[in-house]
């Protein structure tokens, strides 16, 4: 199954439909190249400082990775809270939660000579598999052109149909994501993917955001990576995505907090996140039935 490519005129329902059907979909030219250039320029000092310190068997030996992206590159907020991206996430994740949040956020630079990263799923950080329920969605942004030669992200379209992580798809059925700077590829947490081999003479830089259901613990601790005094500089949407807002509604809250916090978001910044979920009765009905 080939990877489907849409352009930025596609609406969220169309993108989400392909994402659910095929496990991945690329949207080209989602932001202007200048936006990608600005993020890349802000990331450059930290990428150079961190170098290959995260290199290893899984992350590979010639791949630079760095976290704390918003601290380093505040302009990346435009990508993290991009309106069309959030609209697609609403379609993909809100059937299973009231909100979603950032699970991980990393810059990944694949250097010349790098080999293929091992293909993997992102949802295996959670010890559950529920048919039809996606726990995470990843969005890989191209901060430079992605090509077959420079290691454009490898994906196996259709591989999300294998429920258990040990039920392997055809691991040779992958293809590279080929898209211009400013594009993004969406993929479900159950879709097999990995970094590609870089056979070119230059690096391939991308920014990967993974978002998880709001009631799940994120893969990376966002509070330590973005403490309140730093998070307060960003929009309510970014702060909510970082976890500075509870999940749920009324008295059914997960992650509630009462006290001083300059980053805390008191009410949902997106109307789509205000849906009351998990309630089987109105409070007055529950009281009439003897609820405590």
Coordinates of C-alpha atoms in Angstrom, one line a residue, residues 1 4 14-24 157-161 188:
X1 CA 0.0 0.0 0.0
X4 CA -1.0 8.8 0.5
X14 CA -10.3 13.9 4.9
X15 CA -6.9 13.7 6.5
X16 CA -8.3 11.8 9.5
X17 CA -10.1 9.4 7.2
X18 CA -7.0 8.4 5.4
X19 CA -5.1 8.2 8.7
X20 CA -7.5 5.7 10.1
X21 CA -7.8 3.7 7.0
X22 CA -4.1 3.5 6.1
X23 CA -2.3 4.3 9.4
X24 CA -0.4 7.2 8.0
X157 CA 1.1 1.9 5.5
X158 CA -1.6 -0.5 6.7
X159 CA 0.6 -1.9 9.5
X160 CA -1.7 -0.4 12.2
X161 CA -4.1 -3.3 11.5
X188 CA -1.0 6.3 14.3

